[in-house]
């Protein structure tokens, strides 16, 4: 992360954890060596930058990126001002695609949303000090003695319903252990304050992510520890953003299906289990003509429609992934093979090739399906190649067909 200029969003403390997660996610999703948020004014471009080879184009790369060749950046705009920029780089040149642009701009928007929330929270803490959304007073044994009325908007309870009870009573079972250890350390005098983030049960039974700032208080006359105060705020929106980041790293932004990275992960898991499964490589027939005639927007609608039809045609435990372009892959698990794989391939052809309407166009695309049976091959890439060859054989045989790879292919 870069430094911060006067007046910009603070990239330290709680913001750092989110931005570190963001940068790791971006590196994985875009398969690049570097991803970082830079806040120096000289490192914030006025608009998005996408360079397939910065060295060849003579672009002055920020020093933090080193000898990068592929370079891209998007300004992170908070309150109409670009306070920092999200940069990605790799020592290898890279073809700039529309998908790459969309992904980086999406990540930039997520960073801006988070920094906007962080800036708002920082201002609120500055103004409210110890009186955050909900203020709680407790005794050293963990019993609440006072709860501010704003608890109603946070957790749905009236304040009187929680006075006399412990926070652990409504803390999520998976979080109560860590929270209890922090409270114990405070009671035994090991710490005078701590911050905790965990889930608490709403009155309606749902779980709410909260962040609590806990501080010991002392008797003004004796100096003895006489209890604690807690300021609590809702962090559900930030948790949703983090969840979205993780999802975006492993899923195709257009169709929402698992992407290539998650496909290889699941395929490796299936191979490691050494249980029967089948791999179906699918390529759309006639998609190029639709895309060329109707444009990319219409082509995207066709792809998302086919994706939904493929998902509807498999079982819950199976995987449908988008490999790229108009190529999809299905992992068929725990079924009699290869008969069930061939039957599934034919069903998917019938389902996906049904007519669809896009704007003024009504037509259909077909599928060519190649099938490889897991077990004979213990390498994911090799198994995909076997299924690919079978798929191209099906396409060469007249398209809208299904071909099972022979053992040893």
PDB file of C-alpha atoms in Angstrom, residues 250-253 255 257-264 267 279-284 303 307 310 319-330 368 370 379-392:
ATOM      1  CA  UNK A 250     -13.554 -17.724  -8.047  1.00  0.00           C
ATOM      2  CA  UNK A 251     -16.570 -16.995 -10.244  1.00  0.00           C
ATOM      3  CA  UNK A 252     -17.165 -15.735 -13.769  1.00  0.00           C
ATOM      4  CA  UNK A 253     -18.503 -12.149 -13.611  1.00  0.00           C
ATOM      5  CA  UNK A 255     -22.609 -15.931 -15.750  1.00  0.00           C
ATOM      6  CA  UNK A 257     -20.545 -19.789 -12.671  1.00  0.00           C
ATOM      7  CA  UNK A 258     -17.293 -21.105 -11.170  1.00  0.00           C
ATOM      8  CA  UNK A 259     -14.395 -19.754 -13.225  1.00  0.00           C
ATOM      9  CA  UNK A 260     -11.289 -21.544 -14.505  1.00  0.00           C
ATOM     10  CA  UNK A 261      -9.481 -21.303 -11.144  1.00  0.00           C
ATOM     11  CA  UNK A 262     -12.351 -22.849  -9.168  1.00  0.00           C
ATOM     12  CA  UNK A 263     -12.876 -25.466 -11.923  1.00  0.00           C
ATOM     13  CA  UNK A 264      -9.282 -26.679 -11.579  1.00  0.00           C
ATOM     14  CA  UNK A 267     -11.356 -31.099 -10.558  1.00  0.00           C
ATOM     15  CA  UNK A 279     -15.868 -34.558 -17.224  1.00  0.00           C
ATOM     16  CA  UNK A 280     -17.941 -32.941 -19.984  1.00  0.00           C
ATOM     17  CA  UNK A 281     -16.301 -30.264 -22.140  1.00  0.00           C
ATOM     18  CA  UNK A 282     -18.939 -28.191 -23.929  1.00  0.00           C
ATOM     19  CA  UNK A 283     -18.572 -25.749 -26.799  1.00  0.00           C
ATOM     20  CA  UNK A 284     -21.446 -23.736 -28.286  1.00  0.00           C
ATOM     21  CA  UNK A 303     -24.148 -17.108 -22.833  1.00  0.00           C
ATOM     22  CA  UNK A 307     -25.379 -21.153 -18.479  1.00  0.00           C
ATOM     23  CA  UNK A 310     -26.839 -26.075 -18.051  1.00  0.00           C
ATOM     24  CA  UNK A 319     -20.297 -28.504 -11.096  1.00  0.00           C
ATOM     25  CA  UNK A 320     -20.978 -26.307 -14.116  1.00  0.00           C
ATOM     26  CA  UNK A 321     -18.098 -23.915 -14.852  1.00  0.00           C
ATOM     27  CA  UNK A 322     -17.336 -21.393 -17.552  1.00  0.00           C
ATOM     28  CA  UNK A 323     -13.891 -22.102 -18.907  1.00  0.00           C
ATOM     29  CA  UNK A 324     -13.806 -18.991 -21.073  1.00  0.00           C
ATOM     30  CA  UNK A 325     -15.442 -17.625 -24.231  1.00  0.00           C
ATOM     31  CA  UNK A 326     -18.253 -19.980 -25.225  1.00  0.00           C
ATOM     32  CA  UNK A 327     -16.720 -23.017 -23.484  1.00  0.00           C
ATOM     33  CA  UNK A 328     -18.257 -24.660 -20.444  1.00  0.00           C
ATOM     34  CA  UNK A 329     -17.270 -27.673 -18.340  1.00  0.00           C
ATOM     35  CA  UNK A 330     -19.435 -30.003 -16.264  1.00  0.00           C
ATOM     36  CA  UNK A 368     -20.865 -30.098 -29.008  1.00  0.00           C
ATOM     37  CA  UNK A 370     -16.894 -34.277 -25.306  1.00  0.00           C
ATOM     38  CA  UNK A 379      -3.965 -35.039 -14.061  1.00  0.00           C
ATOM     39  CA  UNK A 380      -6.589 -32.307 -14.422  1.00  0.00           C
ATOM     40  CA  UNK A 381      -5.029 -30.706 -17.519  1.00  0.00           C
ATOM     41  CA  UNK A 382      -4.614 -34.034 -19.263  1.00  0.00           C
ATOM     42  CA  UNK A 383      -8.196 -35.040 -18.484  1.00  0.00           C
ATOM     43  CA  UNK A 384      -9.446 -31.740 -19.941  1.00  0.00           C
ATOM     44  CA  UNK A 385      -7.394 -32.349 -23.092  1.00  0.00           C
ATOM     45  CA  UNK A 386      -8.940 -35.797 -23.476  1.00  0.00           C
ATOM     46  CA  UNK A 387     -12.456 -34.358 -23.138  1.00  0.00           C
ATOM     47  CA  UNK A 388     -11.540 -31.480 -25.486  1.00  0.00           C
ATOM     48  CA  UNK A 389     -10.443 -33.900 -28.207  1.00  0.00           C
ATOM     49  CA  UNK A 390     -13.710 -35.781 -27.883  1.00  0.00           C
ATOM     50  CA  UNK A 391     -15.634 -32.495 -28.086  1.00  0.00           C
ATOM     51  CA  UNK A 392     -13.857 -31.471 -31.305  1.00  0.00           C
TER      52      UNK A 392
END
